């Protein structure tokens, strides 16, 4: 998965949704670390719809 940072509001709601703990806040942006298996949990929960494959 990727985060479209032009839409992301850095609300951090997605952080807890990742069962692998791969979503982190880094400065003023969100990053997805190595190892994402595209389970889709973060995509379902993002209110901005900015997490994409
Ligand atoms: S839930 Fe969506 S809008 Fe909120 S920080 Fe995560 S990617 Fe950004
Ligand atoms: S798709 Fe699943 S594993 Fe990948 S970042 Fe989102 S919640 Fe985590």
PDB file of N, CA and C and ligand atoms in Angstrom:
ATOM      1  N   UNK A   1       0.833  -1.194   0.000  1.00  0.00           N
ATOM      2  CA  UNK A   1       0.000   0.000   0.000  1.00  0.00           C
ATOM      3  C   UNK A   1       0.872   1.251   0.000  1.00  0.00           C
ATOM      4  N   UNK A   2       0.258   2.329  -0.491  1.00  0.00           N
ATOM      5  CA  UNK A   2       0.940   3.625  -0.505  1.00  0.00           C
ATOM      6  C   UNK A   2      -0.018   4.661   0.077  1.00  0.00           C
ATOM      7  N   UNK A   3       0.526   5.711   0.607  1.00  0.00           N
ATOM      8  CA  UNK A   3      -0.315   6.798   1.108  1.00  0.00           C
ATOM      9  C   UNK A   3      -0.152   8.001   0.187  1.00  0.00           C
ATOM     10  N   UNK A   4      -1.287   8.467  -0.314  1.00  0.00           N
ATOM     11  CA  UNK A   4      -1.287   9.664  -1.143  1.00  0.00           C
ATOM     12  C   UNK A   4      -1.215  10.872  -0.205  1.00  0.00           C
ATOM     13  N   UNK A   5      -0.021  11.415  -0.029  1.00  0.00           N
ATOM     14  CA  UNK A   5       0.170  12.464   0.973  1.00  0.00           C
ATOM     15  C   UNK A   5      -0.494  13.787   0.603  1.00  0.00           C
ATOM     16  N   UNK A   6      -0.912  13.954  -0.645  1.00  0.00           N
ATOM     17  CA  UNK A   6      -1.609  15.203  -0.983  1.00  0.00           C
ATOM     18  C   UNK A   6      -3.038  15.195  -0.441  1.00  0.00           C
ATOM     19  N   UNK A   7      -3.545  14.017  -0.065  1.00  0.00           N
ATOM     20  CA  UNK A   7      -4.891  13.914   0.524  1.00  0.00           C
ATOM     21  C   UNK A   7      -4.849  13.661   2.032  1.00  0.00           C
ATOM     22  N   UNK A   8      -3.791  13.066   2.516  1.00  0.00           N
ATOM     23  CA  UNK A   8      -3.689  12.646   3.918  1.00  0.00           C
ATOM     24  C   UNK A   8      -3.714  13.834   4.879  1.00  0.00           C
ATOM     25  N   UNK A   9      -4.538  13.712   5.924  1.00  0.00           N
ATOM     26  CA  UNK A   9      -4.621  14.766   6.931  1.00  0.00           C
ATOM     27  C   UNK A   9      -3.780  14.462   8.166  1.00  0.00           C
ATOM     28  N   UNK A  10      -2.952  13.422   8.107  1.00  0.00           N
ATOM     29  CA  UNK A  10      -2.080  13.020   9.222  1.00  0.00           C
ATOM     30  C   UNK A  10      -2.880  12.872  10.531  1.00  0.00           C
ATOM     31  N   UNK A  11      -4.062  12.267  10.404  1.00  0.00           N
ATOM     32  CA  UNK A  11      -4.924  12.067  11.577  1.00  0.00           C
ATOM     33  C   UNK A  11      -4.458  10.884  12.426  1.00  0.00           C
ATOM     34  N   UNK A  12      -3.629  10.028  11.851  1.00  0.00           N
ATOM     35  CA  UNK A  12      -3.037   8.857  12.533  1.00  0.00           C
ATOM     36  C   UNK A  12      -4.025   7.729  12.851  1.00  0.00           C
ATOM     37  N   UNK A  13      -5.241   7.824  12.331  1.00  0.00           N
ATOM     38  CA  UNK A  13      -6.229   6.764  12.577  1.00  0.00           C
ATOM     39  C   UNK A  13      -5.727   5.419  12.032  1.00  0.00           C
ATOM     40  N   UNK A  14      -5.004   5.453  10.951  1.00  0.00           N
ATOM     41  CA  UNK A  14      -4.529   4.218  10.317  1.00  0.00           C
ATOM     42  C   UNK A  14      -3.471   3.479  11.125  1.00  0.00           C
ATOM     43  N   UNK A  15      -2.774   4.171  12.004  1.00  0.00           N
ATOM     44  CA  UNK A  15      -1.657   3.558  12.743  1.00  0.00           C
ATOM     45  C   UNK A  15      -2.088   2.294  13.487  1.00  0.00           C
ATOM     46  N   UNK A  16      -3.173   2.406  14.235  1.00  0.00           N
ATOM     47  CA  UNK A  16      -3.641   1.266  15.035  1.00  0.00           C
ATOM     48  C   UNK A  16      -4.273   0.164  14.178  1.00  0.00           C
ATOM     49  N   UNK A  17      -4.651   0.509  12.966  1.00  0.00           N
ATOM     50  CA  UNK A  17      -5.346  -0.474  12.121  1.00  0.00           C
ATOM     51  C   UNK A  17      -4.418  -1.527  11.539  1.00  0.00           C
ATOM     52  N   UNK A  18      -3.151  -1.248  11.476  1.00  0.00           N
ATOM     53  CA  UNK A  18      -2.226  -2.183  10.822  1.00  0.00           C
ATOM     54  C   UNK A  18      -1.830  -3.308  11.775  1.00  0.00           C
ATOM     55  N   UNK A  19      -2.209  -4.551  11.449  1.00  0.00           N
ATOM     56  CA  UNK A  19      -1.875  -5.668  12.337  1.00  0.00           C
ATOM     57  C   UNK A  19      -0.375  -5.918  12.433  1.00  0.00           C
ATOM     58  N   UNK A  20       0.377  -5.412  11.472  1.00  0.00           N
ATOM     59  CA  UNK A  20       1.824  -5.612  11.480  1.00  0.00           C
ATOM     60  C   UNK A  20       2.575  -4.405  12.053  1.00  0.00           C
ATOM     61  N   UNK A  21       1.825  -3.378  12.421  1.00  0.00           N
ATOM     62  CA  UNK A  21       2.451  -2.196  13.022  1.00  0.00           C
ATOM     63  C   UNK A  21       3.391  -1.459  12.080  1.00  0.00           C
ATOM     64  N   UNK A  22       3.016  -1.390  10.819  1.00  0.00           N
ATOM     65  CA  UNK A  22       3.931  -0.829   9.813  1.00  0.00           C
ATOM     66  C   UNK A  22       3.682   0.632   9.474  1.00  0.00           C
ATOM     67  N   UNK A  23       2.622   1.208  10.032  1.00  0.00           N
ATOM     68  CA  UNK A  23       2.324   2.596   9.679  1.00  0.00           C
ATOM     69  C   UNK A  23       2.798   3.505  10.799  1.00  0.00           C
ATOM     70  N   UNK A  24       3.629   4.460  10.426  1.00  0.00           N
ATOM     71  CA  UNK A  24       4.231   5.356  11.411  1.00  0.00           C
ATOM     72  C   UNK A  24       4.098   6.800  10.953  1.00  0.00           C
ATOM     73  N   UNK A  25       4.112   7.683  11.924  1.00  0.00           N
ATOM     74  CA  UNK A  25       4.178   9.105  11.607  1.00  0.00           C
ATOM     75  C   UNK A  25       5.646   9.503  11.600  1.00  0.00           C
ATOM     76  N   UNK A  26       6.040  10.180  10.530  1.00  0.00           N
ATOM     77  CA  UNK A  26       7.433  10.604  10.421  1.00  0.00           C
ATOM     78  C   UNK A  26       7.420  12.088  10.094  1.00  0.00           C
ATOM     79  N   UNK A  27       7.753  12.904  11.052  1.00  0.00           N
ATOM     80  CA  UNK A  27       7.643  14.348  10.865  1.00  0.00           C
ATOM     81  C   UNK A  27       6.192  14.713  10.632  1.00  0.00           C
ATOM     82  N   UNK A  28       5.901  15.343   9.500  1.00  0.00           N
ATOM     83  CA  UNK A  28       4.530  15.740   9.187  1.00  0.00           C
ATOM     84  C   UNK A  28       3.897  14.832   8.143  1.00  0.00           C
ATOM     85  N   UNK A  29       4.443  13.616   8.003  1.00  0.00           N
ATOM     86  CA  UNK A  29       3.829  12.691   7.057  1.00  0.00           C
ATOM     87  C   UNK A  29       3.737  11.283   7.611  1.00  0.00           C
ATOM     88  N   UNK A  30       2.925  10.473   6.937  1.00  0.00           N
ATOM     89  CA  UNK A  30       2.746   9.089   7.327  1.00  0.00           C
ATOM     90  C   UNK A  30       3.559   8.212   6.379  1.00  0.00           C
ATOM     91  N   UNK A  31       4.164   7.175   6.935  1.00  0.00           N
ATOM     92  CA  UNK A  31       4.918   6.245   6.099  1.00  0.00           C
ATOM     93  C   UNK A  31       4.497   4.803   6.384  1.00  0.00           C
ATOM     94  N   UNK A  32       4.564   3.974   5.355  1.00  0.00           N
ATOM     95  CA  UNK A  32       4.331   2.536   5.507  1.00  0.00           C
ATOM     96  C   UNK A  32       5.682   1.845   5.349  1.00  0.00           C
ATOM     97  N   UNK A  33       6.060   1.133   6.391  1.00  0.00           N
ATOM     98  CA  UNK A  33       7.366   0.472   6.397  1.00  0.00           C
ATOM     99  C   UNK A  33       7.356  -0.792   5.534  1.00  0.00           C
ATOM    100  N   UNK A  34       8.526  -1.344   5.278  1.00  0.00           N
ATOM    101  CA  UNK A  34       8.694  -2.587   4.516  1.00  0.00           C
ATOM    102  C   UNK A  34       7.911  -3.728   5.152  1.00  0.00           C
ATOM    103  N   UNK A  35       7.352  -4.582   4.336  1.00  0.00           N
ATOM    104  CA  UNK A  35       6.703  -5.790   4.855  1.00  0.00           C
ATOM    105  C   UNK A  35       5.197  -5.796   4.735  1.00  0.00           C
ATOM    106  N   UNK A  36       4.621  -4.758   4.143  1.00  0.00           N
ATOM    107  CA  UNK A  36       3.167  -4.684   3.965  1.00  0.00           C
ATOM    108  C   UNK A  36       2.684  -5.838   3.085  1.00  0.00           C
ATOM    109  N   UNK A  37       1.638  -6.518   3.562  1.00  0.00           N
ATOM    110  CA  UNK A  37       1.098  -7.647   2.784  1.00  0.00           C
ATOM    111  C   UNK A  37      -0.222  -7.290   2.078  1.00  0.00           C
ATOM    112  N   UNK A  38      -0.506  -5.988   1.999  1.00  0.00           N
ATOM    113  CA  UNK A  38      -1.716  -5.509   1.305  1.00  0.00           C
ATOM    114  C   UNK A  38      -3.016  -6.094   1.869  1.00  0.00           C
ATOM    115  N   UNK A  39      -3.064  -6.272   3.189  1.00  0.00           N
ATOM    116  CA  UNK A  39      -4.269  -6.854   3.798  1.00  0.00           C
ATOM    117  C   UNK A  39      -5.495  -5.952   3.665  1.00  0.00           C
ATOM    118  N   UNK A  40      -5.260  -4.640   3.535  1.00  0.00           N
ATOM    119  CA  UNK A  40      -6.352  -3.707   3.285  1.00  0.00           C
ATOM    120  C   UNK A  40      -6.995  -3.081   4.516  1.00  0.00           C
ATOM    121  N   UNK A  41      -6.538  -3.449   5.705  1.00  0.00           N
ATOM    122  CA  UNK A  41      -7.143  -2.903   6.924  1.00  0.00           C
ATOM    123  C   UNK A  41      -7.000  -1.381   7.011  1.00  0.00           C
ATOM    124  N   UNK A  42      -5.837  -0.872   6.677  1.00  0.00           N
ATOM    125  CA  UNK A  42      -5.611   0.576   6.740  1.00  0.00           C
ATOM    126  C   UNK A  42      -6.475   1.303   5.710  1.00  0.00           C
ATOM    127  N   UNK A  43      -6.606   0.688   4.551  1.00  0.00           N
ATOM    128  CA  UNK A  43      -7.390   1.280   3.462  1.00  0.00           C
ATOM    129  C   UNK A  43      -8.853   1.425   3.885  1.00  0.00           C
ATOM    130  N   UNK A  44      -9.372   0.401   4.580  1.00  0.00           N
ATOM    131  CA  UNK A  44     -10.776   0.420   5.010  1.00  0.00           C
ATOM    132  C   UNK A  44     -11.054   1.527   6.014  1.00  0.00           C
ATOM    133  N   UNK A  45     -10.079   1.827   6.859  1.00  0.00           N
ATOM    134  CA  UNK A  45     -10.316   2.735   7.979  1.00  0.00           C
ATOM    135  C   UNK A  45     -10.003   4.208   7.665  1.00  0.00           C
ATOM    136  N   UNK A  46      -9.225   4.462   6.643  1.00  0.00           N
ATOM    137  CA  UNK A  46      -8.803   5.849   6.352  1.00  0.00           C
ATOM    138  C   UNK A  46      -9.996   6.708   5.930  1.00  0.00           C
ATOM    139  N   UNK A  47     -10.305   7.769   6.685  1.00  0.00           N
ATOM    140  CA  UNK A  47     -11.460   8.608   6.359  1.00  0.00           C
ATOM    141  C   UNK A  47     -11.277   9.424   5.081  1.00  0.00           C
ATOM    142  N   UNK A  48     -10.042   9.582   4.651  1.00  0.00           N
ATOM    143  CA  UNK A  48      -9.771  10.385   3.455  1.00  0.00           C
ATOM    144  C   UNK A  48      -9.666   9.543   2.186  1.00  0.00           C
ATOM    145  N   UNK A  49      -9.671   8.242   2.341  1.00  0.00           N
ATOM    146  CA  UNK A  49      -9.539   7.370   1.171  1.00  0.00           C
ATOM    147  C   UNK A  49      -8.216   7.543   0.441  1.00  0.00           C
ATOM    148  N   UNK A  50      -7.193   7.870   1.189  1.00  0.00           N
ATOM    149  CA  UNK A  50      -5.916   8.179   0.520  1.00  0.00           C
ATOM    150  C   UNK A  50      -4.884   7.066   0.598  1.00  0.00           C
ATOM    151  N   UNK A  51      -5.297   5.893   1.103  1.00  0.00           N
ATOM    152  CA  UNK A  51      -4.367   4.751   1.090  1.00  0.00           C
ATOM    153  C   UNK A  51      -4.739   3.888  -0.102  1.00  0.00           C
ATOM    154  N   UNK A  52      -3.772   3.750  -0.993  1.00  0.00           N
ATOM    155  CA  UNK A  52      -4.030   3.081  -2.275  1.00  0.00           C
ATOM    156  C   UNK A  52      -2.985   2.001  -2.558  1.00  0.00           C
ATOM    157  N   UNK A  53      -3.349   1.068  -3.437  1.00  0.00           N
ATOM    158  CA  UNK A  53      -2.419  -0.007  -3.802  1.00  0.00           C
ATOM    159  C   UNK A  53      -1.389   0.474  -4.783  1.00  0.00           C
TER     160      UNK A  53
HETATM  161  S1  LIG B   1      -5.985   7.444   8.230  1.00  0.00           S
HETATM  162 FE1  LIG B   1      -5.673   8.290   6.175  1.00  0.00          FE
HETATM  163  S2  LIG B   1      -5.767  10.511   6.464  1.00  0.00           S
HETATM  164 FE2  LIG B   1      -5.418   9.590   8.475  1.00  0.00          FE
HETATM  165  S3  LIG B   1      -3.170   9.537   8.708  1.00  0.00           S
HETATM  166 FE3  LIG B   1      -3.785   7.562   7.876  1.00  0.00          FE
HETATM  167  S4  LIG B   1      -3.530   7.833   5.660  1.00  0.00           S
HETATM  168 FE4  LIG B   1      -3.610   9.875   6.543  1.00  0.00          FE
HETATM  169  S1  LIG B   2      -2.313  -3.058   3.955  1.00  0.00           S
HETATM  170 FE1  LIG B   2      -2.316  -4.136   5.934  1.00  0.00          FE
HETATM  171  S2  LIG B   2      -0.158  -4.641   6.305  1.00  0.00           S
HETATM  172 FE2  LIG B   2      -0.194  -3.073   4.724  1.00  0.00          FE
HETATM  173  S3  LIG B   2       0.050  -1.134   5.835  1.00  0.00           S
HETATM  174 FE3  LIG B   2      -2.166  -1.503   5.557  1.00  0.00          FE
HETATM  175  S4  LIG B   2      -2.846  -2.538   7.410  1.00  0.00           S
HETATM  176 FE4  LIG B   2      -0.604  -2.687   7.331  1.00  0.00          FE
END
